[in-house]
Amino acid sequence: FGSINTVIERNEITNLFAMDQTNSNTCYAIYIQSSGSSNNENIFRNNIIHDINHNGALYAIYSPGYTYSKIEHNTISLDYANATGGVTRGIWVTSGPNTVLNNIVSITRGGGGAKHCLYYQNTNIVSDFNVLYLNAPAGANSIGYY
């Protein structure tokens, strides 16, 4: 059972760990759990994700195996300098077809975990016009990965 034509937009996701910045659990700010269909895509647009201050793995937008999503015009800033560990990914998409367009992703997060602005595990992803910035002090850092 899935959803089609779902629109998630104009949300501000922030301060999820304000009371427990030493937390080391995995965090998914937006976790996509449904496929759309051709011409009935699920749309994730104009969301702002910032100030996610904790020590665990952090995935701002995550789509594990779902198709026909449009991830567009989102702003992601993962900048907690005091983070001590955990993988960091701005947008992680594992299958396609999907589109990732016109997003801003900035990662300056601390910690030794690998960091990627865009992380793709499928060739059927249209990705264009994204603004990517990565300047993290440690870890294996890459603007993109496929």
mmCIF file of C-alpha atoms in Angstrom, residues 26-142:
data_model
loop_
_atom_site.group_PDB
_atom_site.id
_atom_site.type_symbol
_atom_site.label_atom_id
_atom_site.label_comp_id
_atom_site.label_asym_id
_atom_site.label_seq_id
_atom_site.Cartn_x
_atom_site.Cartn_y
_atom_site.Cartn_z
ATOM 1 C CA THR A 26 20.305 7.667 13.962
ATOM 2 C CA CYS A 27 18.230 10.641 12.820
ATOM 3 C CA TYR A 28 16.137 10.805 9.639
ATOM 4 C CA ALA A 29 14.629 14.296 9.303
ATOM 5 C CA ILE A 30 12.458 13.251 6.312
ATOM 6 C CA TYR A 31 12.117 9.506 5.668
ATOM 7 C CA ILE A 32 10.260 8.660 2.453
ATOM 8 C CA GLN A 33 8.279 5.419 2.828
ATOM 9 C CA SER A 34 6.112 5.194 -0.261
ATOM 10 C CA SER A 35 6.463 5.112 -4.022
ATOM 11 C CA GLY A 36 4.449 7.338 -6.286
ATOM 12 C CA SER A 37 3.802 6.464 -9.896
ATOM 13 C CA SER A 38 4.558 7.985 -13.260
ATOM 14 C CA ASN A 39 2.801 11.382 -13.459
ATOM 15 C CA ASN A 40 1.628 10.898 -9.843
ATOM 16 C CA GLU A 41 4.905 11.564 -8.057
ATOM 17 C CA ASN A 42 5.251 12.217 -4.352
ATOM 18 C CA ILE A 43 6.752 15.672 -3.894
ATOM 19 C CA PHE A 44 9.042 16.870 -1.114
ATOM 20 C CA ARG A 45 9.717 20.571 -1.656
ATOM 21 C CA ASN A 46 10.523 23.855 0.029
ATOM 22 C CA ASN A 47 11.445 22.276 3.368
ATOM 23 C CA ILE A 48 14.179 23.625 5.631
ATOM 24 C CA ILE A 49 16.251 21.232 7.748
ATOM 25 C CA HIS A 50 18.779 22.785 10.136
ATOM 26 C CA ASP A 51 20.242 22.778 13.661
ATOM 27 C CA ILE A 52 20.073 19.001 14.081
ATOM 28 C CA ASN A 53 22.579 18.926 16.938
ATOM 29 C CA HIS A 54 23.434 15.399 18.016
ATOM 30 C CA ASN A 55 26.223 12.795 17.709
ATOM 31 C CA GLY A 56 24.623 9.960 15.737
ATOM 32 C CA ALA A 57 24.222 9.256 12.039
ATOM 33 C CA LEU A 58 22.210 11.982 10.329
ATOM 34 C CA TYR A 59 20.227 11.714 7.091
ATOM 35 C CA ALA A 60 18.332 14.895 6.195
ATOM 36 C CA ILE A 61 16.213 13.357 3.395
ATOM 37 C CA TYR A 62 16.225 9.579 2.968
ATOM 38 C CA SER A 63 14.472 7.519 0.302
ATOM 39 C CA PRO A 64 15.263 3.796 0.765
ATOM 40 C CA GLY A 65 13.993 1.936 -2.273
ATOM 41 C CA TYR A 66 11.001 4.068 -3.197
ATOM 42 C CA THR A 67 10.393 5.487 -6.648
ATOM 43 C CA TYR A 68 8.687 8.395 -8.370
ATOM 44 C CA SER A 69 9.609 11.070 -5.843
ATOM 45 C CA LYS A 70 10.513 14.655 -6.594
ATOM 46 C CA ILE A 71 12.895 16.140 -4.031
ATOM 47 C CA GLU A 72 13.027 19.816 -4.962
ATOM 48 C CA HIS A 73 13.870 23.267 -3.596
ATOM 49 C CA ASN A 74 14.830 22.086 -0.100
ATOM 50 C CA THR A 75 17.429 23.787 2.082
ATOM 51 C CA ILE A 76 19.574 21.545 4.280
ATOM 52 C CA SER A 77 22.231 22.793 6.699
ATOM 53 C CA LEU A 78 24.013 20.139 8.774
ATOM 54 C CA ASP A 79 26.454 22.216 10.764
ATOM 55 C CA TYR A 80 26.796 20.944 14.336
ATOM 56 C CA ALA A 81 30.533 21.505 14.860
ATOM 57 C CA ASN A 82 30.584 19.597 18.180
ATOM 58 C CA ALA A 83 29.321 16.321 16.689
ATOM 59 C CA THR A 84 31.659 13.468 17.606
ATOM 60 C CA GLY A 85 30.653 10.754 15.146
ATOM 61 C CA GLY A 86 28.144 9.369 12.749
ATOM 62 C CA VAL A 87 27.665 9.269 9.003
ATOM 63 C CA THR A 88 26.135 12.442 7.558
ATOM 64 C CA ARG A 89 24.163 12.569 4.308
ATOM 65 C CA GLY A 90 22.158 15.492 2.977
ATOM 66 C CA ILE A 91 20.022 13.553 0.481
ATOM 67 C CA TRP A 92 20.238 9.753 0.190
ATOM 68 C CA VAL A 93 18.278 8.043 -2.596
ATOM 69 C CA THR A 94 18.655 4.297 -3.163
ATOM 70 C CA SER A 95 16.504 3.657 -6.248
ATOM 71 C CA GLY A 96 14.833 5.295 -9.182
ATOM 72 C CA PRO A 97 13.272 6.787 -11.087
ATOM 73 C CA ASN A 98 13.451 9.832 -8.814
ATOM 74 C CA THR A 99 14.391 13.481 -9.308
ATOM 75 C CA VAL A 100 16.574 15.631 -7.054
ATOM 76 C CA LEU A 101 16.511 19.227 -8.295
ATOM 77 C CA ASN A 102 17.290 22.738 -7.069
ATOM 78 C CA ASN A 103 18.232 21.820 -3.491
ATOM 79 C CA ILE A 104 20.774 23.578 -1.285
ATOM 80 C CA VAL A 105 22.857 21.229 0.872
ATOM 81 C CA SER A 106 25.565 22.484 3.228
ATOM 82 C CA ILE A 107 27.570 20.207 5.529
ATOM 83 C CA THR A 108 30.134 21.543 8.007
ATOM 84 C CA ARG A 109 29.332 19.038 10.742
ATOM 85 C CA GLY A 110 32.084 17.741 13.008
ATOM 86 C CA GLY A 111 32.831 14.113 13.796
ATOM 87 C CA GLY A 112 34.778 11.383 12.073
ATOM 88 C CA GLY A 113 31.938 9.780 10.092
ATOM 89 C CA ALA A 114 31.748 9.935 6.289
ATOM 90 C CA LYS A 115 29.893 12.944 4.910
ATOM 91 C CA HIS A 116 28.095 13.327 1.556
ATOM 92 C CA CYS A 117 25.853 16.110 0.265
ATOM 93 C CA LEU A 118 24.249 13.700 -2.246
ATOM 94 C CA TYR A 119 24.421 9.902 -1.968
ATOM 95 C CA TYR A 120 22.876 7.814 -4.751
ATOM 96 C CA GLN A 121 22.679 4.047 -5.156
ATOM 97 C CA ASN A 122 20.936 3.941 -8.544
ATOM 98 C CA THR A 123 21.615 5.402 -11.982
ATOM 99 C CA ASN A 124 17.974 6.246 -12.673
ATOM 100 C CA ILE A 125 18.059 9.510 -10.711
ATOM 101 C CA VAL A 126 17.764 12.892 -12.385
ATOM 102 C CA SER A 127 19.916 15.276 -10.366
ATOM 103 C CA ASP A 128 20.566 18.842 -11.467
ATOM 104 C CA PHE A 129 20.832 22.456 -10.333
ATOM 105 C CA ASN A 130 21.668 21.528 -6.729
ATOM 106 C CA VAL A 131 23.941 23.837 -4.727
ATOM 107 C CA LEU A 132 26.348 21.747 -2.656
ATOM 108 C CA TYR A 133 28.845 22.864 0.001
ATOM 109 C CA LEU A 134 30.991 20.542 2.093
ATOM 110 C CA ASN A 135 33.662 21.775 4.476
ATOM 111 C CA ALA A 136 33.740 19.317 7.358
ATOM 112 C CA PRO A 137 36.840 19.116 9.575
ATOM 113 C CA ALA A 138 37.122 15.299 9.671
ATOM 114 C CA GLY A 139 35.868 12.093 8.103
ATOM 115 C CA ALA A 140 35.836 10.893 4.502
ATOM 116 C CA ASN A 141 34.119 13.842 2.829
ATOM 117 C CA SER A 142 32.580 13.816 -0.664
#
